[in-house]
CSV table of C-alpha atoms and ligand atoms in Angstrom, one decimal:
chain,number,residue,atom,x,y,z
A,1,UNK,CA,-21.9,-20.7,15.1
A,2,UNK,CA,-22.9,-19.2,18.4
A,3,UNK,CA,-24.3,-15.6,18.2
A,4,UNK,CA,-21.6,-12.9,17.9
A,5,UNK,CA,-23.7,-10.6,20.1
A,6,UNK,CA,-26.5,-10.9,22.6
A,7,UNK,CA,-28.5,-8.9,25.1
A,8,UNK,CA,-28.3,-10.8,28.4
A,9,UNK,CA,-29.7,-9.5,31.7
A,10,UNK,CA,-29.3,-5.8,30.6
A,11,UNK,CA,-25.8,-6.4,29.4
A,12,UNK,CA,-24.3,-6.5,25.9
A,13,UNK,CA,-22.4,-9.8,25.6
A,14,UNK,CA,-20.2,-10.2,22.5
A,15,UNK,CA,-17.5,-12.5,21.2
A,16,UNK,CA,-14.1,-10.7,21.3
A,17,UNK,CA,-13.2,-11.0,17.6
A,18,UNK,CA,-9.7,-9.6,18.1
A,19,UNK,CA,-8.4,-12.7,19.8
A,20,UNK,CA,-10.0,-15.3,17.5
A,21,UNK,CA,-9.0,-18.0,16.4
A,22,UNK,CA,-6.6,-18.3,19.3
A,23,UNK,CA,-9.2,-17.9,22.0
A,24,UNK,CA,-13.0,-17.9,22.2
A,25,UNK,CA,-13.5,-15.1,24.7
A,26,UNK,CA,-16.6,-13.1,25.6
A,27,UNK,CA,-16.9,-9.5,26.6
A,28,UNK,CA,-19.8,-8.0,28.6
A,29,UNK,CA,-20.6,-4.3,28.7
A,30,UNK,CA,-23.1,-2.2,30.7
A,31,UNK,CA,-21.8,1.2,29.5
A,32,UNK,CA,-22.6,2.4,26.0
A,33,UNK,CA,-19.1,4.1,25.9
A,34,UNK,CA,-17.5,0.6,26.1
A,35,UNK,CA,-19.7,-0.7,23.3
A,36,UNK,CA,-18.7,2.3,21.2
A,37,UNK,CA,-15.0,1.5,22.0
A,38,UNK,CA,-15.6,-2.2,21.1
A,39,UNK,CA,-16.8,-1.1,17.7
A,40,UNK,CA,-13.9,1.2,17.1
A,41,UNK,CA,-11.2,-1.3,18.1
A,42,UNK,CA,-13.1,-4.1,16.3
A,43,UNK,CA,-13.9,-6.5,19.2
A,44,UNK,CA,-17.1,-6.6,17.1
A,45,UNK,CA,-17.0,-5.9,13.4
A,46,UNK,CA,-18.9,-6.5,10.2
A,47,UNK,CA,-21.6,-4.1,9.1
A,48,UNK,CA,-24.7,-5.9,10.5
A,49,UNK,CA,-23.0,-6.8,13.8
A,50,UNK,CA,-21.9,-3.2,14.2
A,51,UNK,CA,-25.5,-2.1,13.6
A,52,UNK,CA,-26.9,-4.4,16.3
A,53,UNK,CA,-24.1,-3.4,18.7
A,54,UNK,CA,-24.9,0.2,18.1
A,55,UNK,CA,-28.6,-0.5,18.8
A,56,UNK,CA,-27.7,-2.3,22.1
A,57,UNK,CA,-25.4,0.6,23.0
A,58,UNK,CA,-28.3,3.0,22.6
A,59,UNK,CA,-30.4,0.7,24.9
A,60,UNK,CA,-27.6,0.8,27.5
A,61,UNK,CA,-27.7,4.6,27.3
A,62,UNK,CA,-31.4,4.7,28.0
A,63,UNK,CA,-30.9,2.6,31.1
A,64,UNK,CA,-28.2,4.9,32.3
A,65,UNK,CA,-30.4,8.0,31.9
A,66,UNK,CA,-33.9,6.7,32.6
A,67,UNK,CA,-34.2,8.5,35.9
A,68,UNK,CA,-33.7,12.0,34.4
A,69,UNK,CA,-36.6,14.2,33.4
A,70,UNK,CA,-37.6,13.7,29.8
A,71,UNK,CA,-35.8,16.7,28.2
A,72,UNK,CA,-32.5,15.9,29.9
A,73,UNK,CA,-33.0,12.2,29.1
A,74,UNK,CA,-33.4,13.1,25.4
A,75,UNK,CA,-30.3,15.3,25.5
A,76,UNK,CA,-28.1,12.6,27.0
A,77,UNK,CA,-29.4,9.9,24.7
A,78,UNK,CA,-28.5,12.2,21.7
A,79,UNK,CA,-25.0,12.6,23.1
A,80,UNK,CA,-24.7,8.8,23.3
A,81,UNK,CA,-25.9,8.5,19.7
A,82,UNK,CA,-23.1,10.9,18.6
A,83,UNK,CA,-20.4,8.9,20.5
A,84,UNK,CA,-21.7,5.6,18.9
A,85,UNK,CA,-21.9,7.1,15.4
A,86,UNK,CA,-18.4,8.4,15.8
A,87,UNK,CA,-16.7,5.0,15.8
A,88,UNK,CA,-16.4,3.8,12.2
A,89,UNK,CA,-17.6,5.9,9.2
A,90,UNK,CA,-18.2,3.5,6.4
A,91,UNK,CA,-20.7,0.8,7.3
A,92,UNK,CA,-24.3,2.1,6.7
A,93,UNK,CA,-25.8,-0.2,9.3
A,94,UNK,CA,-24.2,1.7,12.2
A,95,UNK,CA,-26.0,4.9,11.2
A,96,UNK,CA,-29.2,3.1,10.2
A,97,UNK,CA,-29.4,1.4,13.6
A,98,UNK,CA,-28.7,4.5,15.7
A,99,UNK,CA,-31.2,6.6,13.7
A,100,UNK,CA,-33.8,3.9,14.0
A,101,UNK,CA,-33.4,4.0,17.8
A,102,UNK,CA,-33.5,7.8,17.8
A,103,UNK,CA,-36.7,7.9,15.7
A,104,UNK,CA,-38.3,5.3,18.0
A,105,UNK,CA,-37.3,7.3,21.2
A,106,UNK,CA,-38.7,10.5,19.7
A,107,UNK,CA,-42.0,8.8,18.7
A,108,UNK,CA,-42.7,7.5,22.2
A,109,UNK,CA,-44.6,9.9,24.5
A,110,UNK,CA,-44.0,7.8,27.6
A,111,UNK,CA,-41.6,8.6,30.5
A,112,UNK,CA,-37.9,7.7,30.1
A,113,UNK,CA,-38.3,4.5,32.2
A,114,UNK,CA,-41.0,3.2,29.8
A,115,UNK,CA,-39.0,4.4,26.8
A,116,UNK,CA,-36.0,2.5,28.0
A,117,UNK,CA,-38.0,-0.8,28.3
A,118,UNK,CA,-39.3,-0.3,24.7
A,119,UNK,CA,-35.8,0.5,23.4
A,120,UNK,CA,-34.4,-2.6,24.9
A,121,UNK,CA,-37.1,-4.7,23.3
A,122,UNK,CA,-36.3,-2.9,19.9
A,123,UNK,CA,-32.6,-3.8,20.3
A,124,UNK,CA,-33.5,-7.5,20.9
A,125,UNK,CA,-35.9,-7.4,17.9
A,126,UNK,CA,-33.2,-6.0,15.7
A,127,UNK,CA,-30.9,-8.8,16.6
A,128,UNK,CA,-33.6,-11.4,15.8
A,129,UNK,CA,-34.4,-9.5,12.5
A,130,UNK,CA,-30.8,-9.7,11.5
A,131,UNK,CA,-30.9,-13.5,11.8
A,132,UNK,CA,-34.1,-13.7,9.8
A,133,UNK,CA,-32.8,-11.5,7.1
A,134,UNK,CA,-29.7,-13.5,6.8
A,135,UNK,CA,-31.7,-16.7,6.5
A,136,UNK,CA,-33.6,-15.2,3.6
A,137,UNK,CA,-30.4,-14.0,1.9
A,138,UNK,CA,-29.2,-17.6,2.3
A,139,UNK,CA,-32.4,-19.1,0.8
A,140,UNK,CA,-32.3,-16.7,-2.3
A,141,UNK,CA,-28.5,-17.0,-2.6
A,142,UNK,CA,-28.5,-20.8,-2.5
A,143,UNK,CA,-30.2,-20.8,-5.9
A,144,UNK,CA,-27.1,-19.6,-7.6
A,145,UNK,CA,-24.9,-22.4,-6.2
A,146,UNK,CA,-24.6,-25.8,-7.8
A,147,UNK,CA,-23.6,-29.0,-6.2
A,148,UNK,CA,-19.8,-29.1,-6.2
A,149,UNK,CA,-19.2,-25.3,-6.4
A,150,UNK,CA,-16.2,-23.7,-4.9
A,151,UNK,CA,-16.9,-20.1,-3.7
A,152,UNK,CA,-14.4,-17.4,-3.1
A,153,UNK,CA,-15.1,-14.9,-0.4
A,154,UNK,CA,-13.2,-11.9,0.9
A,155,UNK,CA,-13.0,-10.7,4.5
A,156,UNK,CA,-15.6,-12.1,6.9
A,157,UNK,CA,-19.2,-11.6,6.0
A,158,UNK,CA,-20.3,-14.6,8.0
A,159,UNK,CA,-22.0,-15.4,11.3
A,160,UNK,CA,-19.3,-13.3,13.1
A,161,UNK,CA,-20.0,-10.3,11.0
A,162,UNK,CA,-23.7,-10.5,11.8
A,163,UNK,CA,-25.6,-11.8,14.8
A,164,UNK,CA,-25.7,-15.2,13.3
A,165,UNK,CA,-25.6,-17.1,9.9
A,166,UNK,CA,-23.9,-14.3,7.9
A,167,UNK,CA,-24.7,-12.6,4.7
A,168,UNK,CA,-22.1,-13.7,2.1
A,169,UNK,CA,-21.7,-17.0,3.9
A,170,UNK,CA,-25.5,-17.5,4.2
A,171,UNK,CA,-26.0,-18.9,0.6
A,172,UNK,CA,-23.2,-21.3,1.3
A,173,UNK,CA,-24.7,-22.4,4.6
A,174,UNK,CA,-28.2,-22.7,3.0
A,175,UNK,CA,-27.0,-24.7,0.0
A,176,UNK,CA,-25.2,-27.1,2.3
A,177,UNK,CA,-28.3,-27.5,4.4
A,178,UNK,CA,-30.1,-28.4,1.1
A,179,UNK,CA,-27.5,-31.2,0.6
A,180,UNK,CA,-25.3,-29.5,-2.0
A,181,UNK,CA,-21.5,-30.0,-1.6
A,182,UNK,CA,-20.0,-26.6,-1.5
A,183,UNK,CA,-16.5,-25.6,-0.5
A,184,UNK,CA,-15.0,-22.2,0.3
A,185,UNK,CA,-11.8,-20.4,-0.5
A,186,UNK,CA,-11.2,-17.5,1.9
A,187,UNK,CA,-8.8,-14.6,1.1
A,188,UNK,CA,-6.7,-14.0,4.2
A,189,UNK,CA,-7.6,-10.3,4.0
A,190,UNK,CA,-4.7,-8.2,5.2
A,191,UNK,CA,-4.2,-6.3,7.4
A,192,UNK,CA,-6.7,-7.5,10.0
A,193,UNK,CA,-6.9,-11.1,8.5
A,194,UNK,CA,-10.6,-11.4,8.9
A,195,UNK,CA,-10.5,-14.2,6.2
A,196,UNK,CA,-7.7,-16.2,7.8
A,197,UNK,CA,-8.8,-15.7,11.4
A,198,UNK,CA,-12.6,-15.4,11.3
A,199,UNK,CA,-14.0,-16.9,8.1
A,200,UNK,CA,-11.8,-19.9,8.5
A,201,UNK,CA,-12.7,-20.2,12.2
A,202,UNK,CA,-16.5,-20.1,11.8
A,203,UNK,CA,-16.6,-22.4,8.7
A,204,UNK,CA,-14.2,-24.9,10.3
A,205,UNK,CA,-16.4,-24.7,13.5
A,206,UNK,CA,-19.4,-25.7,11.4
A,207,UNK,CA,-17.5,-28.3,9.4
A,208,UNK,CA,-17.8,-26.5,6.1
A,209,UNK,CA,-14.7,-27.1,3.9
A,210,UNK,CA,-12.5,-24.0,3.7
A,211,UNK,CA,-9.0,-23.2,2.4
A,212,UNK,CA,-7.2,-19.9,3.0
A,213,UNK,CA,-5.2,-18.2,0.3
A,214,UNK,CA,-3.0,-15.1,0.3
A,215,UNK,CA,-4.9,-12.1,-1.0
A,216,UNK,CA,-2.8,-12.0,-4.2
A,217,UNK,CA,-3.7,-15.6,-5.2
A,218,UNK,CA,-7.3,-15.3,-6.3
A,219,UNK,CA,-6.6,-14.2,-9.8
A,220,UNK,CA,-4.5,-17.2,-10.5
A,221,UNK,CA,-7.0,-19.6,-8.9
A,222,UNK,CA,-9.7,-18.1,-11.1
A,223,UNK,CA,-7.6,-18.7,-14.2
A,224,UNK,CA,-6.9,-22.2,-13.1
A,225,UNK,CA,-10.6,-22.9,-12.9
A,226,UNK,CA,-10.6,-23.5,-9.1
A,227,UNK,CA,-13.2,-20.8,-8.3
A,228,UNK,CA,-16.8,-21.1,-9.6
A,229,UNK,CA,-18.4,-18.0,-8.0
A,230,UNK,CA,-17.4,-15.1,-5.8
A,231,UNK,CA,-19.7,-13.9,-3.0
A,232,UNK,CA,-18.7,-11.0,-0.7
A,233,UNK,CA,-20.6,-8.9,1.8
A,234,UNK,CA,-20.8,-5.1,1.8
A,235,UNK,CA,-20.7,-2.2,4.2
A,236,UNK,CA,-22.6,0.2,2.1
A,237,UNK,CA,-24.3,0.2,-1.3
A,238,UNK,CA,-24.8,3.5,-3.0
A,239,UNK,CA,-26.5,4.2,-6.4
A,240,UNK,CA,-23.3,3.4,-8.3
A,241,UNK,CA,-21.1,1.1,-6.2
A,242,UNK,CA,-20.6,-1.4,-3.5
A,243,UNK,CA,-18.2,-0.5,-0.6
A,244,UNK,CA,-16.5,-3.5,1.1
A,245,UNK,CA,-13.3,-4.6,2.7
A,246,UNK,CA,-10.1,-3.3,1.0
A,247,UNK,CA,-9.2,-5.7,-1.8
A,248,UNK,CA,-12.8,-6.5,-2.9
A,249,UNK,CA,-12.4,-4.3,-6.0
A,250,UNK,CA,-9.4,-6.3,-7.2
A,251,UNK,CA,-11.3,-9.5,-6.7
A,252,UNK,CA,-14.2,-8.1,-8.7
A,253,UNK,CA,-11.8,-7.1,-11.6
A,254,UNK,CA,-10.2,-10.5,-11.7
A,255,UNK,CA,-13.6,-12.2,-11.6
A,256,UNK,CA,-14.8,-10.0,-14.6
A,257,UNK,CA,-11.6,-10.9,-16.5
A,258,UNK,CA,-12.2,-14.6,-15.9
A,259,UNK,CA,-15.9,-14.6,-16.5
A,260,UNK,CA,-16.7,-15.6,-13.0
A,261,UNK,CA,-20.0,-14.4,-11.5
A,262,UNK,CA,-19.4,-11.8,-8.7
A,263,UNK,CA,-22.2,-11.6,-6.2
A,264,UNK,CA,-22.7,-9.2,-3.3
A,265,UNK,CA,-24.9,-10.2,-0.3
A,266,UNK,CA,-26.5,-7.1,1.1
A,267,UNK,CA,-29.3,-6.9,3.7
A,268,UNK,CA,-31.5,-3.9,3.0
A,269,UNK,CA,-30.1,-2.2,6.1
A,270,UNK,CA,-26.9,-1.8,4.1
A,271,UNK,CA,-28.5,0.0,1.2
A,272,UNK,CA,-27.8,3.7,1.1
A,273,UNK,CA,-29.5,4.6,-2.2
A,274,UNK,CA,-29.7,8.3,-1.6
A,275,UNK,CA,-25.9,8.5,-1.9
A,276,UNK,CA,-23.3,8.2,-4.6
A,277,UNK,CA,-19.6,7.2,-4.3
A,278,UNK,CA,-18.6,10.8,-3.5
A,279,UNK,CA,-20.7,10.9,-0.4
A,280,UNK,CA,-19.0,8.1,1.4
A,281,UNK,CA,-16.1,8.3,3.8
A,282,UNK,CA,-13.7,5.5,3.5
A,283,UNK,CA,-12.3,4.7,6.9
A,284,UNK,CA,-8.5,5.0,7.3
A,285,UNK,CA,-7.2,3.1,10.2
A,286,UNK,CA,-4.0,3.3,12.1
A,287,UNK,CA,-1.0,2.6,9.9
A,288,UNK,CA,0.4,0.2,12.4
A,289,UNK,CA,-2.1,-2.4,11.2
A,290,UNK,CA,-0.3,-2.5,7.9
A,291,UNK,CA,3.2,-1.9,9.1
A,292,UNK,CA,3.0,-5.0,11.4
A,293,UNK,CA,1.4,-8.4,11.5
A,294,UNK,CA,-1.5,-8.3,13.9
A,295,UNK,CA,0.2,-5.4,15.8
A,296,UNK,CA,3.0,-7.8,16.9
A,297,UNK,CA,5.9,-8.0,14.5
A,298,UNK,CA,6.9,-4.9,12.4
A,299,UNK,CA,7.5,-6.0,8.8
A,300,UNK,CA,8.3,-2.6,7.3
A,301,UNK,CA,11.6,-0.7,7.9
A,302,UNK,CA,11.4,1.9,10.6
A,303,UNK,CA,10.9,5.3,9.1
A,304,UNK,CA,8.8,4.0,6.2
A,305,UNK,CA,5.1,5.0,6.2
A,306,UNK,CA,2.1,2.7,5.7
A,307,UNK,CA,-1.3,3.6,4.3
A,308,UNK,CA,-4.3,1.8,5.7
A,309,UNK,CA,-7.6,2.3,3.9
A,310,UNK,CA,-10.1,-0.2,5.3
A,311,UNK,CA,-12.6,-0.3,2.4
A,312,UNK,CA,-12.6,0.0,-1.3
A,313,UNK,CA,-15.2,0.7,-4.0
A,314,UNK,CA,-16.5,-1.8,-6.6
A,315,UNK,CA,-18.5,-0.1,-9.3
A,316,UNK,CA,-21.8,-1.7,-10.3
A,317,UNK,CA,-20.4,-2.7,-13.8
A,318,UNK,CA,-18.4,-5.4,-12.0
A,319,UNK,CA,-21.3,-6.8,-10.0
A,320,UNK,CA,-23.3,-9.7,-11.4
A,321,UNK,CA,-26.0,-9.6,-8.7
A,322,UNK,CA,-26.9,-8.3,-5.3
A,323,UNK,CA,-28.6,-10.7,-2.9
A,324,UNK,CA,-30.9,-9.1,-0.4
A,325,UNK,CA,-33.5,-10.7,1.8
A,326,UNK,CA,-36.1,-10.1,-1.0
A,327,UNK,CA,-34.2,-11.8,-3.8
A,328,UNK,CA,-31.4,-11.4,-6.3
A,329,UNK,CA,-31.1,-8.3,-8.3
A,330,UNK,CA,-28.8,-6.8,-11.0
A,331,UNK,CA,-27.7,-3.4,-9.9
A,332,UNK,CA,-30.2,-1.8,-12.2
A,333,UNK,CA,-33.0,-3.9,-10.8
A,334,UNK,CA,-31.9,-3.1,-7.3
A,335,UNK,CA,-32.2,0.6,-8.0
A,336,UNK,CA,-35.6,0.1,-9.5
A,337,UNK,CA,-36.8,-1.8,-6.5
A,338,UNK,CA,-35.4,0.2,-3.6
A,339,UNK,CA,-34.5,3.7,-4.7
A,340,UNK,CA,-37.1,6.1,-3.5
B,401,MRU,O1,-13.5,-4.0,8.9
B,401,MRU,P1,-14.6,-5.0,9.0
B,401,MRU,O2,-14.1,-6.3,9.5
B,401,MRU,O3,-15.7,-4.5,9.9
B,401,MRU,O4,-15.1,-5.2,7.6
B,401,MRU,C1,-16.1,-6.1,7.3
B,401,MRU,C2,-16.5,-6.2,5.9
B,401,MRU,O5,-15.9,-5.6,5.0
B,401,MRU,C3,-17.6,-7.1,5.6
B,401,MRU,O6,-17.5,-7.7,4.3
B,401,MRU,C4,-18.9,-6.3,5.6
B,401,MRU,O7,-19.0,-5.6,6.8
B,401,MRU,C5,-20.1,-7.1,5.4
B,401,MRU,S1,-20.4,-8.2,6.8
B,401,MRU,C6,-21.8,-9.1,6.6
């Protein structure tokens, strides 16, 4: 897959994921406010991709304000950070990326113009780091996959959800590169259909066998022996649970009941091990996403309300292993390795 986001000639260039798979369209932004909006309306989505978009948004803000005196520059950049952070509340990477930029900006004694140059370099570095991290997740994750395996995944934690290569789809890509035959079953992932629209798109683009199922089918397919492993991505890992796209918890329950390993691919930028379940805000999006199909056809009687929680909580007891760029860990091992 082509990168989902890039820094090109002091512009942020991204694939518009709202129109896939019908159209491969690119958006370009020079204003951080537009990048913030693109995160909110999900032109770009997926925790690591949101993180890189946020970093690039911060870089745009430094360009906008680089002619101001240092104190005013810092004030304006702080304002931009708030606008960017205020887009989606659940994915850790967004906050991780903005804070990394703020820390960098505050550590630099130079004038705003020089700071801006260094912040741009940092944003580009973060995009490259994301790809490297995903490749490592792929290398470690490929060790759990056997020739002939069928892997179920939920939502899109692939190339489109990152800069490139993906997190949950990285072990699959890596195993296939090693010559193993792997196929994928993708939950359609109502209401935004990231599985049907995006996971199917990018795997098909890369000639990786994929079939799409309705979200309610995975339990039956597990029982029928048609799924060997589950690998999903995550938006935030706390000391007790994994937060991911709504529906992940039900997949994990079904996997447990059918003795199917349930793995979570998590770059360390997604770890939030100073928090517990209670600390996390689960995003609630506009109810029209559930009441309609892709905002087009209303499928619920007028006057009936819809609830639209975007993420759910999978407790550690349902997780077989968490794949980071450093290796594969049980939840207990993960806490031992990364919790400060
Ligand atoms: O609402 P989205 O599409 O941003 O949700 C994305 C997910 O839930 C992904 O599984 C998660 O961000 C991990 S992406 C590598």
